[in-house]
Amino acid sequence: MSTKKKVRVATTSLAGCFGCHMSFLDIDEAIVGLIEHVEFSRSPINDIKHCDPDCDIGLIEGGLCNAENVHVLKEFRESCKIIIAVGACAINGGVPAMRNHYTLKECLEEAYLDGIGVENPMIPNDVELPLLLSKVHPIHEVVHVDYYLPGCPPPAEAFLKVLTDLLEGKEPSLPKEILHYD
Amino acid sequence: MSEQMRRVAIDPVTRVEGHGKITLLQDADNRVHEARLHIVEFRGFEKFIQGRPYWEVPTFVQRLCGICPVSHHLAAAKAVDQLVGVEELTPSSLKLRQLLHFGQTLQSHALHFFHLSSPDLLFGFGSDVAKRNIIGVIEAHPETAVKGVKLRKYGQQVIAAISGKRVHGSAAVPGGMNKSLTKEERNVLLADIKDIIAWSEEAVSLNEQIHMAHPENHAFGKLNTNFLGMIGPKGELELYHGGLRARAPDGSTLFDQFDYRGYQDIIREEVRSWSYMKFPYLTSLGKEKGWYRVGPLARVNNCDSISTPLAEAARKRFKAFAHGSFVQDTLAYHWARMIEMLYCAEAIELLLNDEDISGSDLVVTGEKRSEGIGVIEAPRGTLFHHYKIDEEGMIKKANLIVSTTSNNQAMNESVRSVADQYIDGNEITEGLLNHLEVAVRAYDPCLSCATHALGKMPLQVELIDANGGLVDRLTKGSNGNIERSL
Ligand code: SF4
């Protein structure tokens, strides 16, 4: 085994469905080989809560729907040399951005006031609940993004190819077979 | 609130999907007076689905949750079947949907145990935070971890064979399915099924052993609750289609074989100001007493039998543990989950050997209707999808009760119970905090589904006195170390 310093990868899910993370895990047993070269910093799959200041790669799933998402994204940008927008939601807002056709008020009222079988109708409002953004935004509107990995979700092979390219110091590129937008 | 009360917050709960935080209110003697799990994000699906054509729904509701997209796909598809006036699918379509659902449940259960929860159960709740994750399990128990990874992989392969993709494929269409499986596809899956069944059995044994070897786990977050779930016509475990059964803690039946299309008569959902996740309860019992649990623990307790032999044998051992009455141990969720995974593995083998899944009669048509209600047992519990459409086929009204929402009160109660047992009178440590998270994790909550959004925040605990003064602050650093910043 080489003693070369491992590449530090951080991942997060903002306003996404976790499907991009699932697709990353779909590399299956290849994870055993990957962790010889890569170590994980902050990620939902472990209990590391903050990015190390010297992360190499940050994978961001999901767009921005509340103030916390923005906060987390900024932490990633400050900590990671390379930021990759992973999947349709991070790249253009995706399904969560469909709420942008309505006002936030309309969405909240539908769920908590006019919903079927709702008891004690009211809009949740508590200091513990973070501020919702009036619209859902893709992440490049807030921070500089280095690479975009398309798909909903991107296939597992695409994650592996991009990471392998970066580990080898190459400019990442995806062959047609694993470049998907669906 | 009395003057001595102070607030303790854990933000966020991790190794679960989605974004939630826990707050506690303690008095001067550290007695816990209130424990809350807050779900802090909101997506607005019920609104933005309005005006969209009904046939889009199954492919796009799955984007609410990437861990169990198939559950949403199928619950919506069942509602859409009714919208197009179809009561019964062809045998081929029914079996393909069941196969898809078993693949989904198998992968989700494997993911939850091996990738998310096994670190707590194998290393201990207060173990080294740097190792307390799947990578740590791969390093310490490579054989177990790799089997877990392959179990999940297999479930994903079943999904991909039927729906074209592992995550967010397309399979169900109004009144049926869009394709069946070829002989080759079946043979590829059949080649590995014996291993999958054997490894699932090992996972059941592992969980049995862990539960038996740790008597302190029995009382951990334990509650005495009602159970709700779907049931087959003979009272057997059923995940795809059946009636609803609810039982009280003493084993008495509240209702049985209930047609789920009448769910509005038996369940209401209370809104509380401090969470975006609602609090459902059984109407007949009222808000105070009517809350219930769903998911593996509820289902394995609630059913009278399991139709496959190995899982049935495992169920009997499970029942014997509680001397025939309900197993109410919250941590037995893991054990029940593995019994279900074994059931799925066995059921997959049966279906792969059934000629119907290669049939070509896939779609039934009927008379359009204006309302459809689809219910399924998702990995995490009973999942309700309800849609109303206008004459053009556009959605007018949507209502979802996702599985995790049904466990909202129970997760809150378990957190409170663990807080009472472990936090009361003690100085807070990282290990103790993880105990609260372990209680929530047992339910395999999908806070993403529950709120239709996700996010993650650093873990920090603050003690604040009655006047709002910061008494103590502990922060879990990026290396997992706990720092006291006061
Ligand atoms: S891009 Fe698709 S898979 Fe990824 S988070 Fe968004 S909806 Fe989920």
XYZ file of C-alpha atoms and ligand atoms in Angstrom:
676
model
C 0.000 0.000 0.000
C 1.271 3.421 -0.827
C 1.807 5.914 1.925
C 0.588 8.746 -0.280
C -1.748 11.116 1.514
C -5.347 10.189 0.892
C -7.601 12.548 -0.982
C -10.216 14.020 1.350
C -13.753 13.969 0.023
C -16.714 15.655 1.717
C -20.323 15.163 0.655
C -23.633 16.733 1.577
C -27.251 16.663 0.618
C -29.042 20.020 0.596
C -32.532 20.223 -0.953
C -32.185 16.878 -2.693
C -33.700 13.446 -2.249
C -30.559 11.527 -1.289
C -30.757 9.671 -4.611
C -27.402 11.061 -5.709
C -25.807 9.720 -2.537
C -27.486 6.385 -3.167
C -26.094 6.316 -6.673
C -22.632 7.024 -5.280
C -23.079 4.027 -2.942
C -24.061 2.048 -6.019
C -20.355 1.723 -6.780
C -20.893 -1.297 -4.458
C -17.725 -3.257 -3.586
C -15.612 -0.722 -5.459
C -15.837 1.296 -2.253
C -13.282 -1.074 -0.708
C -10.712 -0.079 -3.358
C -11.738 3.569 -3.282
C -11.044 3.998 0.432
C -7.435 3.047 -0.161
C -7.051 6.373 -1.922
C -9.865 8.440 -0.500
C -10.975 9.310 3.007
C -14.244 10.924 3.899
C -14.589 14.176 5.700
C -18.046 15.513 6.518
C -20.710 13.305 4.984
C -24.169 12.052 5.908
C -22.789 8.520 6.078
C -20.562 9.309 9.065
C -20.756 11.491 12.167
C -18.257 14.111 11.029
C -20.193 17.333 11.285
C -17.870 19.891 9.736
C -15.619 19.886 6.697
C -11.927 19.767 7.462
C -10.382 23.013 6.291
C -8.239 21.196 3.716
C -10.760 19.013 1.904
C -9.874 18.244 -1.667
C -13.261 17.497 -3.185
C -16.774 18.488 -2.136
C -19.719 16.694 -3.697
C -22.953 18.666 -3.361
C -26.337 17.083 -3.916
C -29.457 19.232 -3.947
C -30.245 22.896 -4.411
C -30.967 25.565 -1.827
C -34.369 25.777 -0.156
C -33.571 27.322 3.209
C -30.999 29.426 5.000
C -29.234 26.376 6.415
C -28.593 24.990 2.945
C -26.829 28.245 2.072
C -24.783 28.100 5.243
C -23.659 24.524 4.581
C -22.840 25.254 0.952
C -20.629 28.165 1.972
C -18.809 25.953 4.451
C -18.117 23.497 1.638
C -16.858 26.188 -0.703
C -14.525 27.537 1.965
C -13.184 24.095 2.844
C -12.934 22.262 -0.471
C -10.521 22.935 -3.321
C -12.923 21.493 -5.855
C -16.719 21.743 -5.680
C -18.786 19.427 -7.840
C -22.507 20.062 -8.350
C -23.960 16.559 -8.407
C -27.297 15.879 -10.070
C -30.204 17.861 -11.453
C -31.185 19.453 -8.142
C -27.774 20.982 -7.442
C -27.336 21.990 -11.083
C -30.722 23.561 -11.777
C -32.939 23.109 -8.724
C -34.624 19.898 -9.882
C -37.963 18.719 -8.531
C -37.850 20.872 -5.360
C -37.642 23.963 -7.586
C -41.086 23.120 -8.921
C -42.406 24.985 -5.920
C -41.060 28.155 -7.527
C -44.244 28.313 -9.599
C -46.117 29.080 -6.412
C -45.476 31.376 -3.510
C -44.042 29.827 -0.387
C -47.200 30.886 1.444
C -49.386 28.914 -0.954
C -47.241 25.811 -0.445
C -47.342 26.082 3.340
C -51.088 26.722 3.401
C -51.785 23.702 1.241
C -49.826 21.417 3.528
C -50.811 22.718 6.947
C -54.137 24.532 6.569
C -56.031 22.988 3.650
C -54.653 19.438 3.754
C -56.863 16.360 4.012
C -57.365 15.150 7.587
C -55.474 18.083 9.133
C -56.130 18.655 12.812
C -55.088 21.882 14.499
C -54.377 23.703 11.219
C -51.542 26.232 11.497
C -48.299 26.994 9.752
C -45.427 25.611 11.836
C -43.531 28.558 13.215
C -40.882 28.087 15.821
C -37.425 29.389 16.529
C -36.152 25.858 15.970
C -37.252 25.861 12.321
C -34.828 27.499 9.876
C -35.902 30.227 7.518
C -37.242 28.959 4.215
C -36.096 30.724 1.062
C -38.910 32.124 -1.022
C -37.542 30.252 -4.072
C -35.372 27.169 -4.528
C -32.023 27.968 -6.162
C -29.304 25.955 -7.912
C -25.989 26.115 -6.094
C -24.009 27.971 -8.764
C -26.086 31.052 -8.024
C -24.430 31.271 -4.634
C -20.916 29.824 -4.958
C -18.413 29.099 -7.707
C -18.805 25.537 -8.975
C -15.839 23.729 -10.542
C -17.567 20.776 -12.196
C -21.099 19.657 -12.976
C -22.011 15.974 -12.832
C -25.382 15.622 -14.561
C -28.122 13.036 -14.078
C -31.017 12.342 -11.783
C -29.045 10.759 -10.300
C -25.711 10.483 -12.155
C -24.880 6.779 -12.593
C -22.455 5.141 -10.135
C -19.848 4.717 -12.899
C -19.848 8.470 -13.435
C -18.963 9.097 -9.783
C -16.153 6.593 -9.993
C -14.823 7.990 -13.288
C -14.790 11.587 -12.089
C -13.083 10.690 -8.824
C -10.552 8.453 -10.555
C -9.694 11.186 -13.052
C -9.221 13.700 -10.255
C -7.125 11.243 -8.227
C -4.878 10.806 -11.248
C -4.601 14.557 -11.652
C -6.510 14.533 -14.923
C -9.265 16.823 -16.118
C -12.464 14.774 -15.507
C -14.399 13.703 -18.545
C -17.301 11.334 -19.034
C -17.589 8.985 -21.998
C -20.983 9.099 -23.680
C -22.218 5.806 -22.176
C -22.157 7.177 -18.646
C -23.193 10.738 -19.412
C -26.891 10.749 -18.543
C -29.365 13.512 -17.936
C -32.229 11.325 -16.698
C -41.789 27.101 31.554
C -40.341 27.324 35.030
C -37.353 29.576 35.563
C -34.855 26.805 35.990
C -35.521 25.207 32.619
C -32.722 25.119 30.110
C -32.589 24.017 26.500
C -30.285 21.320 25.084
C -30.159 20.961 21.299
C -28.673 18.246 19.097
C -28.458 19.501 15.571
C -28.552 17.478 13.389
C -29.333 13.857 13.976
C -26.923 11.995 11.663
C -26.649 8.664 9.888
C -30.304 9.031 9.144
C -31.634 10.401 5.952
C -32.887 13.943 6.098
C -32.599 16.789 8.481
C -33.875 16.842 12.032
C -32.695 18.040 15.397
C -33.455 17.115 18.965
C -34.096 19.591 21.759
C -34.486 18.862 25.440
C -35.774 21.020 28.255
C -34.159 20.298 31.603
C -34.698 21.729 35.042
C -31.976 22.651 37.519
C -31.598 19.029 38.592
C -31.165 17.949 34.959
C -34.577 16.295 34.997
C -35.836 16.122 31.421
C -39.214 17.837 31.097
C -39.602 17.809 27.381
C -37.894 16.091 24.462
C -38.624 16.970 20.878
C -37.477 15.781 17.490
C -37.978 18.680 15.085
C -38.167 18.214 11.352
C -36.848 21.422 9.990
C -37.330 21.391 6.239
C -40.264 21.744 3.973
C -40.790 21.130 0.296
C -44.397 21.821 -0.675
C -45.112 18.796 -2.840
C -48.858 18.865 -2.120
C -49.019 22.269 -3.775
C -46.650 22.078 -6.699
C -48.039 18.775 -7.939
C -51.312 20.585 -8.598
C -52.032 21.186 -12.253
C -49.695 18.390 -13.389
C -51.101 15.425 -15.345
C -51.803 12.339 -13.234
C -49.665 10.007 -15.370
C -46.552 11.974 -14.466
C -47.000 11.377 -10.765
C -45.420 7.914 -10.313
C -42.182 8.881 -12.044
C -41.801 12.100 -10.272
C -42.908 11.504 -6.679
C -40.001 9.119 -6.399
C -37.763 12.184 -6.449
C -39.026 12.868 -2.939
C -36.815 10.098 -1.678
C -33.790 8.484 -3.264
C -33.581 5.782 -0.595
C -37.022 4.331 -1.192
C -38.082 5.810 -4.537
C -39.802 2.583 -5.543
C -42.194 2.847 -2.597
C -43.407 6.236 -3.746
C -43.473 5.054 -7.338
C -45.691 2.101 -6.453
C -47.970 3.847 -3.939
C -48.621 6.543 -6.538
C -49.069 3.894 -9.241
C -51.705 2.150 -7.136
C -53.569 5.447 -6.784
C -53.236 6.071 -10.516
C -54.642 2.583 -11.283
C -57.820 3.715 -9.565
C -57.822 6.991 -11.491
C -57.945 4.962 -14.707
C -60.592 2.659 -13.205
C -58.458 -0.447 -12.752
C -59.165 -2.624 -9.714
C -57.052 -5.617 -10.597
C -53.793 -5.916 -12.517
C -52.815 -8.818 -14.741
C -50.881 -11.552 -12.891
C -47.705 -10.535 -14.742
C -47.936 -6.896 -13.746
C -48.875 -7.670 -10.164
C -45.925 -10.023 -9.739
C -43.499 -7.635 -11.417
C -44.572 -4.881 -9.054
C -44.192 -7.207 -6.081
C -40.754 -8.247 -7.257
C -39.766 -4.604 -7.676
C -41.040 -3.854 -4.196
C -39.176 -6.779 -2.618
C -35.960 -5.653 -4.334
C -36.528 -2.190 -2.943
C -37.266 -3.341 0.592
C -34.250 -5.644 0.564
C -31.864 -2.903 -0.510
C -33.321 -0.319 1.869
C -33.182 -2.675 4.865
C -29.607 -3.704 4.014
C -28.582 -0.071 3.669
C -30.144 0.852 6.965
C -28.564 -1.923 8.957
C -25.121 -2.233 7.416
C -24.366 1.286 6.185
C -26.135 3.370 8.819
C -26.827 1.496 12.055
C -24.399 -1.405 12.313
C -21.587 0.854 13.601
C -23.643 1.592 16.737
C -24.578 -2.037 17.272
C -21.163 -3.537 16.498
C -18.926 -0.934 18.151
C -21.203 0.431 20.891
C -23.305 3.572 21.161
C -20.540 5.567 22.772
C -17.689 4.174 20.658
C -14.981 6.126 18.816
C -16.758 8.575 16.569
C -14.028 8.373 13.911
C -14.741 4.677 13.374
C -18.479 4.787 13.910
C -19.428 4.547 10.235
C -19.527 2.070 7.348
C -15.873 2.647 6.473
C -14.987 1.691 10.051
C -17.087 -1.460 9.689
C -15.350 -2.333 6.407
C -12.004 -2.045 8.190
C -12.985 -3.910 11.376
C -15.416 -6.506 10.021
C -14.663 -6.718 6.286
C -16.616 -9.907 5.690
C -19.809 -8.659 7.311
C -19.517 -5.252 5.671
C -18.943 -6.619 2.177
C -21.906 -8.971 2.511
C -23.994 -5.977 3.547
C -22.795 -4.016 0.526
C -23.615 -6.960 -1.740
C -27.063 -7.442 -0.218
C -27.901 -3.852 -1.010
C -26.360 -4.259 -4.468
C -28.604 -7.233 -5.179
C -31.763 -5.339 -4.271
C -30.618 -2.510 -6.536
C -29.988 -4.998 -9.357
C -33.538 -6.323 -9.050
C -34.807 -2.743 -9.270
C -32.594 -1.971 -12.275
C -33.668 -5.125 -14.132
C -37.326 -4.104 -13.854
C -37.190 -0.310 -14.010
C -34.078 0.323 -16.120
C -32.172 2.210 -13.413
C -31.146 1.572 -9.836
C -32.460 4.949 -8.669
C -35.490 6.680 -10.235
C -36.184 4.270 -13.057
C -39.614 3.857 -14.604
C -41.674 0.719 -14.342
C -45.332 1.203 -13.425
C -47.772 2.735 -15.890
C -51.503 3.384 -15.331
C -53.075 -0.064 -15.004
C -49.873 -2.079 -15.231
C -46.184 -2.209 -16.022
C -44.174 -1.096 -19.026
C -42.123 -4.255 -19.494
C -41.552 -7.733 -18.145
C -38.322 -9.613 -17.457
C -36.573 -11.676 -20.096
C -35.297 -15.190 -19.375
C -31.730 -13.867 -19.383
C -32.519 -11.141 -16.875
C -34.147 -13.702 -14.596
C -31.217 -16.081 -14.877
C -28.717 -13.377 -13.974
C -30.681 -12.618 -10.809
C -31.289 -16.275 -9.980
C -27.556 -16.985 -10.097
C -26.965 -15.083 -6.836
C -30.198 -15.620 -4.923
C -28.957 -18.518 -2.774
C -26.145 -16.359 -1.404
C -28.571 -13.524 -0.790
C -30.895 -15.752 1.212
C -27.984 -17.207 3.199
C -26.537 -13.781 3.983
C -29.960 -12.479 4.992
C -30.261 -15.388 7.405
C -26.873 -14.493 8.830
C -28.039 -10.904 9.256
C -31.079 -12.118 11.213
C -28.840 -14.258 13.452
C -26.433 -11.399 13.991
C -29.268 -9.151 15.125
C -30.758 -11.832 17.350
C -27.384 -12.340 18.989
C -26.814 -8.641 19.496
C -30.237 -8.167 21.055
C -29.838 -11.190 23.339
C -26.303 -10.291 24.356
C -27.312 -6.786 25.416
C -30.117 -6.854 27.974
C -29.640 -3.111 28.394
C -30.824 -2.727 24.796
C -34.237 -4.157 25.648
C -35.409 -1.203 27.683
C -33.582 1.317 25.480
C -36.197 3.764 24.213
C -38.830 1.093 24.750
C -42.462 2.142 24.410
C -45.802 0.482 24.791
C -47.662 1.448 21.637
C -50.369 0.592 19.166
C -49.165 -0.928 15.912
C -50.533 -0.200 12.443
C -49.765 -2.029 9.234
C -51.043 -3.779 6.185
C -51.934 -7.422 6.385
C -52.658 -10.209 3.886
C -56.051 -11.945 3.667
C -54.919 -14.697 6.040
C -53.287 -12.294 8.464
C -49.865 -12.902 6.938
C -47.091 -10.351 6.494
C -47.910 -8.359 3.360
C -45.953 -5.490 1.832
C -47.660 -4.724 -1.475
C -51.413 -4.980 -1.065
C -53.880 -5.829 1.673
C -56.153 -4.455 4.388
C -55.071 -2.404 7.366
C -54.801 -3.860 10.845
C -54.262 -1.938 14.062
C -53.678 -3.516 17.418
C -53.477 -2.102 20.908
C -50.506 -2.855 23.188
C -52.468 -5.600 24.976
C -52.850 -7.378 21.638
C -56.510 -6.520 21.163
C -57.607 -5.646 17.655
C -58.653 -2.056 16.960
C -59.581 -2.795 13.350
C -58.666 -5.450 10.847
C -58.749 -5.976 7.066
C -59.784 -2.329 6.777
C -60.030 -1.050 3.182
C -57.342 1.622 3.079
C -59.349 3.821 0.769
C -61.260 4.825 3.885
C -58.102 6.007 5.648
C -59.604 9.455 6.260
C -62.089 7.840 8.646
C -59.434 6.249 10.830
C -56.444 8.617 10.770
C -56.082 12.305 11.365
C -52.909 14.370 11.358
C -52.197 17.004 13.958
C -50.010 20.002 13.138
C -47.702 21.284 15.866
C -45.947 24.598 15.662
C -42.433 23.222 16.183
C -42.122 20.659 13.398
C -42.791 20.494 9.688
C -43.677 16.830 10.192
C -47.275 16.248 11.273
C -48.450 13.919 14.063
C -50.928 11.283 12.876
C -53.210 9.424 15.270
C -56.018 6.885 15.138
C -59.208 8.929 15.214
C -61.107 6.466 17.383
C -58.548 6.743 20.192
C -57.985 10.481 19.950
C -54.825 12.593 19.988
C -53.553 11.524 23.392
C -53.828 7.776 23.015
C -54.159 7.281 19.301
C -50.538 7.499 18.194
C -49.020 4.339 16.891
C -45.910 2.792 15.344
C -45.433 1.511 11.805
C -42.587 -0.250 10.006
C -40.793 -3.561 10.571
C -41.459 -3.772 14.315
C -45.169 -3.087 13.796
C -45.477 -5.473 10.863
C -43.646 -8.436 12.351
C -45.609 -8.034 15.588
C -48.913 -7.468 13.850
C -48.920 -10.389 11.440
C -49.991 -13.936 12.305
C -47.477 -15.589 10.009
C -44.920 -15.064 7.241
C -45.451 -17.025 4.060
C -41.813 -18.035 3.504
C -40.266 -20.752 5.710
C -36.986 -19.210 6.893
C -38.526 -15.856 7.723
C -41.420 -17.592 9.466
C -38.987 -19.542 11.628
C -37.219 -16.279 12.461
C -40.567 -14.648 13.283
C -41.377 -17.458 15.712
C -38.090 -16.919 17.545
C -38.905 -13.203 17.637
C -42.321 -13.886 19.160
C -40.846 -16.363 21.618
C -38.580 -13.608 22.874
C -41.669 -11.754 24.173
C -43.419 -14.989 25.170
C -45.983 -14.544 22.446
C -46.992 -10.974 23.220
C -45.753 -7.898 21.343
C -42.051 -7.139 21.251
C -42.102 -3.449 22.151
C -38.303 -2.993 22.382
C -37.468 -0.089 20.112
C -34.090 -1.563 19.213
C -35.846 -4.753 18.096
C -36.781 -2.700 15.016
C -33.392 -3.801 13.653
C -34.124 -7.453 14.312
C -37.582 -7.223 12.736
C -36.085 -5.379 9.772
C -33.679 -8.239 9.109
C -36.520 -10.783 9.346
C -38.279 -8.801 6.644
C -35.113 -8.687 4.561
C -34.979 -12.484 4.736
C -38.645 -12.661 3.744
C -37.923 -10.423 0.737
C -34.977 -12.597 -0.328
C -37.091 -15.754 -0.169
C -40.027 -14.083 -1.919
C -37.711 -12.829 -4.685
C -36.567 -16.388 -5.341
C -40.161 -17.584 -5.653
C -41.067 -14.791 -8.056
C -37.963 -15.260 -10.201
C -39.061 -18.852 -10.719
C -42.581 -17.787 -11.679
C -43.214 -17.735 -15.451
C -45.682 -14.861 -15.069
C -42.896 -12.323 -14.624
C -41.923 -12.908 -18.247
C -45.514 -12.584 -19.467
C -46.608 -10.098 -22.097
C -50.091 -9.269 -20.799
C -49.200 -6.166 -18.853
C -51.836 -3.443 -18.988
C -55.525 -3.260 -18.054
C -57.766 -0.310 -18.898
C -60.987 0.960 -17.319
C -63.279 3.937 -16.804
C -61.672 7.165 -15.599
C -62.381 8.248 -12.020
C -61.708 11.460 -10.166
C -60.046 10.074 -7.050
C -57.407 7.466 -6.273
C -55.848 6.269 -3.032
C -52.796 4.016 -3.082
C -51.268 2.467 0.012
C -48.222 0.275 0.335
C -45.973 -1.004 3.107
C -42.787 0.913 2.374
C -39.568 -0.213 4.115
C -40.295 2.290 6.888
C -44.012 1.594 7.213
C -47.443 2.273 5.807
C -47.329 4.859 3.022
C -50.483 6.658 1.817
C -50.821 8.492 -1.502
C -54.110 10.218 -2.287
C -54.898 12.193 -5.464
C -57.922 13.968 -6.906
C -57.987 15.027 -10.552
C -60.128 17.305 -12.713
C -61.783 16.444 -16.043
C -58.568 17.073 -17.930
C -56.686 14.595 -15.767
C -54.772 17.310 -13.925
C -54.071 16.922 -10.206
C -56.376 19.065 -8.060
C -55.465 17.766 -4.646
C -52.714 15.563 -3.257
C -52.219 14.168 0.214
C -49.339 11.998 1.357
C -48.858 10.352 4.726
C -45.333 9.037 4.547
C -44.195 6.213 6.784
C -41.836 8.220 8.943
C -44.589 10.694 9.765
C -46.560 7.919 11.422
C -43.599 7.282 13.719
C -43.243 10.960 14.622
C -44.782 10.730 18.086
C -43.041 7.423 18.806
C -39.606 8.789 17.853
C -40.277 11.729 20.146
C -41.300 9.416 22.987
C -38.248 7.180 22.509
C -35.953 10.191 22.555
C -37.596 11.297 25.761
C -37.239 7.897 27.344
C -33.544 7.637 26.451
C -33.010 11.180 27.678
C -34.654 10.251 30.984
C -32.526 7.153 31.318
C -29.151 8.438 30.156
C -29.099 12.232 30.278
C -30.866 12.815 33.570
C -28.420 14.258 36.049
C -25.411 13.565 33.836
C -22.858 15.761 32.181
C -23.373 15.623 28.437
C -20.791 13.760 26.380
C -20.566 12.863 22.705
C -21.340 9.253 23.546
C -24.496 10.234 25.419
C -25.635 12.384 22.546
C -25.217 9.452 20.221
C -27.569 7.456 22.465
C -30.359 9.860 21.559
C -29.502 9.471 17.899
C -29.442 5.686 18.232
C -33.046 5.858 19.474
C -34.119 7.858 16.437
C -32.066 5.718 14.054
C -33.875 2.544 15.164
C -36.927 3.804 13.318
C -34.896 4.208 10.114
C -36.492 7.605 9.694
C -36.554 9.150 6.290
C -36.873 12.778 7.208
C -36.460 13.558 3.542
C -39.702 11.799 2.710
C -41.387 13.256 5.711
C -40.746 16.824 4.741
C -39.796 16.361 1.144
C -36.493 18.120 1.705
C -33.059 17.560 3.148
C -30.161 19.304 4.780
C -27.344 18.758 7.242
C -25.899 20.888 9.981
C -22.994 20.630 12.377
C -23.653 18.897 15.668
C -23.663 21.268 18.564
C -25.251 21.098 21.961
C -26.039 24.205 23.914
C -27.198 24.526 27.460
C -29.103 27.726 27.909
C -30.451 28.932 31.207
C -33.886 30.405 31.768
C -32.713 33.926 31.062
C -31.305 32.920 27.725
C -27.701 32.835 28.977
C -25.400 30.248 27.446
C -24.339 27.883 30.204
C -22.377 25.335 28.259
C -21.618 24.531 24.659
C -20.187 21.341 23.222
C -19.262 21.076 19.572
C -18.422 17.937 17.684
C -15.423 18.827 15.525
C -14.629 17.616 12.018
C -12.374 14.960 13.497
C -15.304 13.881 15.639
C -13.757 15.241 18.829
C -15.930 17.019 21.319
C -14.896 20.496 22.249
C -16.198 22.610 25.075
C -16.244 26.167 23.876
C -17.041 27.954 27.097
S -30.768 15.031 -8.842
Fe -32.366 13.450 -8.748
S -31.409 11.870 -7.534
Fe -30.192 13.687 -7.171
S -31.079 14.678 -5.375
Fe -32.127 15.550 -7.136
S -33.969 14.299 -7.433
Fe -32.579 13.147 -6.122
